[in-house]
Short mmCIF file of C-alpha atoms in Angstrom, two decimals:
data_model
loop_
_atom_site.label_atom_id
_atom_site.label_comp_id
_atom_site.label_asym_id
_atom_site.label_seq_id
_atom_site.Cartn_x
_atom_site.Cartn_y
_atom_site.Cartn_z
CA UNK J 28 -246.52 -30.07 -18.95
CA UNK J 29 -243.98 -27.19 -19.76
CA UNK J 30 -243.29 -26.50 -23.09
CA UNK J 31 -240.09 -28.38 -24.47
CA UNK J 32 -240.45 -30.33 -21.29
CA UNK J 33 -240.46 -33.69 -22.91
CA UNK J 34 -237.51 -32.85 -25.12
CA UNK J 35 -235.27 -31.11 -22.33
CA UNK J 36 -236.25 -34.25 -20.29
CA UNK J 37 -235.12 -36.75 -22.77
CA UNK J 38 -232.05 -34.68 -23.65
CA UNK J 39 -231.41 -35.01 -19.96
CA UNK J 40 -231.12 -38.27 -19.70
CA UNK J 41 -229.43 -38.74 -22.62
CA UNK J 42 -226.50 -36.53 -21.45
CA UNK J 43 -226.00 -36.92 -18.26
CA UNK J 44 -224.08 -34.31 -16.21
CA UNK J 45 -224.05 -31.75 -19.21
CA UNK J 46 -227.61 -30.18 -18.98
CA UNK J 47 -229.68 -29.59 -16.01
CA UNK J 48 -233.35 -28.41 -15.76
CA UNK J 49 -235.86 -28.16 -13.44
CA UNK J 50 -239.20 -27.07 -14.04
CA UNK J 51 -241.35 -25.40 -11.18
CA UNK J 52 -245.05 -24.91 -11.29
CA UNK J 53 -247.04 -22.53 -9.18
CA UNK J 54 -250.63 -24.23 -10.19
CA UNK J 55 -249.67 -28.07 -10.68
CA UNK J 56 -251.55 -29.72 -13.39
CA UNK J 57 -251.11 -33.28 -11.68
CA UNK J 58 -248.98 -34.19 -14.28
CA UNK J 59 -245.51 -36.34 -12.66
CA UNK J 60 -241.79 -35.54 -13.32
CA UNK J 61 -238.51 -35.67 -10.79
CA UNK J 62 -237.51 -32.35 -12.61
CA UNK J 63 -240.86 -30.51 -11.55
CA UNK J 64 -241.12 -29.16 -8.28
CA UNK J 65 -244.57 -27.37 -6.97
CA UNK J 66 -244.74 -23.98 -5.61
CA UNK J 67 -242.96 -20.51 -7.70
CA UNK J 68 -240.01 -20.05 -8.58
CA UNK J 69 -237.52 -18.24 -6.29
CA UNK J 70 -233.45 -17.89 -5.81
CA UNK J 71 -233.26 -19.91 -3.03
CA UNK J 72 -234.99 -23.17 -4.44
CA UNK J 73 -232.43 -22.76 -7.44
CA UNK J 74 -229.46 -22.03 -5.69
CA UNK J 75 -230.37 -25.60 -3.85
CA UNK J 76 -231.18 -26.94 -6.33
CA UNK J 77 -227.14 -26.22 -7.33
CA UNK J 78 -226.23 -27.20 -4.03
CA UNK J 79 -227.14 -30.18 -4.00
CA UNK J 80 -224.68 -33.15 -3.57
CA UNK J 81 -224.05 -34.53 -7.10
CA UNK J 82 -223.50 -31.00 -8.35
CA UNK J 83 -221.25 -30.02 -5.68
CA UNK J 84 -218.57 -29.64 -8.20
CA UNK J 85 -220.40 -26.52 -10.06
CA UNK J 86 -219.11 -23.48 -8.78
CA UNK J 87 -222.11 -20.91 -9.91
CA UNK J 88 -220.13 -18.00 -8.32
CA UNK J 89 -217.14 -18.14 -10.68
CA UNK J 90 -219.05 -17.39 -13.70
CA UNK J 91 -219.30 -21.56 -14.76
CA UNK J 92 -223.07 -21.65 -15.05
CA UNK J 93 -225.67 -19.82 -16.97
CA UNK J 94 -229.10 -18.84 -15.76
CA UNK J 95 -231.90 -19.03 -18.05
CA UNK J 96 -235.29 -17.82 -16.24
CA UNK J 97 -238.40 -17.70 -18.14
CA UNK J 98 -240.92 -16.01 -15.87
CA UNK J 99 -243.69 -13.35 -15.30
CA UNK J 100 -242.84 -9.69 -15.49
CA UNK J 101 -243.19 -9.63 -11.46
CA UNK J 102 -241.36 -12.54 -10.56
CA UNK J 103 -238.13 -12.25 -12.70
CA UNK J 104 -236.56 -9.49 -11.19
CA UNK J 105 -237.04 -11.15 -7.79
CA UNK J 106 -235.31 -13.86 -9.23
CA UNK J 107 -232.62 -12.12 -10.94
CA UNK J 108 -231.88 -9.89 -7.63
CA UNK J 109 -231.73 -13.15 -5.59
CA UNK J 110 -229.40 -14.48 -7.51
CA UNK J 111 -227.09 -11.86 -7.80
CA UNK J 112 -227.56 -11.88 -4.05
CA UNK J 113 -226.51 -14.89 -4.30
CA UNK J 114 -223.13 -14.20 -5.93
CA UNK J 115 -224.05 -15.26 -9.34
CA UNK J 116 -222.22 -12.77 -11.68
CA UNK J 117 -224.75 -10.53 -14.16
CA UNK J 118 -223.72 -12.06 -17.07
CA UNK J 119 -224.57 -15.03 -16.10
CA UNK J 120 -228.46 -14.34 -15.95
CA UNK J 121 -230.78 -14.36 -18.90
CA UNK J 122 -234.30 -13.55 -18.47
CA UNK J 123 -237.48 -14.16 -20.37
CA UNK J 124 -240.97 -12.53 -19.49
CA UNK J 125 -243.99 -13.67 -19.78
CA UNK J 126 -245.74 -10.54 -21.09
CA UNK J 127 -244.44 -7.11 -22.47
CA UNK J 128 -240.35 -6.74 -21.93
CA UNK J 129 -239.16 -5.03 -19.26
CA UNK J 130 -235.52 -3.88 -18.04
CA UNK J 131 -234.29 -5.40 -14.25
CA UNK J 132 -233.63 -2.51 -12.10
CA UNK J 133 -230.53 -2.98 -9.92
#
């Protein structure tokens, strides 16, 4: 399991439609959850993820949604370039590393 995962599950259910997460895993530990998917991280599997039917309403683009990535120092600024790709404004994105900090180069 993730860390928190329990929690932000729980808190999930609890309050519908408010909070979203989804947890991906490269290395799956077997463990079951509908909010963990297997495979890394990448844009693409979050933006649809956000494209999916019941969240058609969320409009990432306009500035509506955060993104808060917590990922390794080689795979965050994939992510964060894919989603700006994407048309997800900068402020909007909020990285953590796994490992020493490091800027995002644009």
């Amino acid at each position: 399991t993730f860390a928190f995962q329990k929690y932000l599950e729980e808190t999930m259910e609890k309050h519908g439609g408010i909070l979203d997460v989804s947890f991906s895993h490269a290395m799956p530990t077997g463990a079951s959850s509908k909010y963990v998917t297997e495979g890394r991280l990448t844009a693409d599997k979050i933006i649809q993820t956000l494209e999916k039917e019941e969240l058609a309403g969320v409009n990432y683009k306009k500035g509506n949604v955060d993104f808060f990535v917590c990922a390794g120092t080689k795979s965050s600024p994939i992510i964060y370039k894919g989603l700006k790709a994407a048309g997800v404004p900068p402020e909007c994105l909020h990285l953590e590393f796994f490992g020493p900090f490091q800027t995002v180069p644009e």
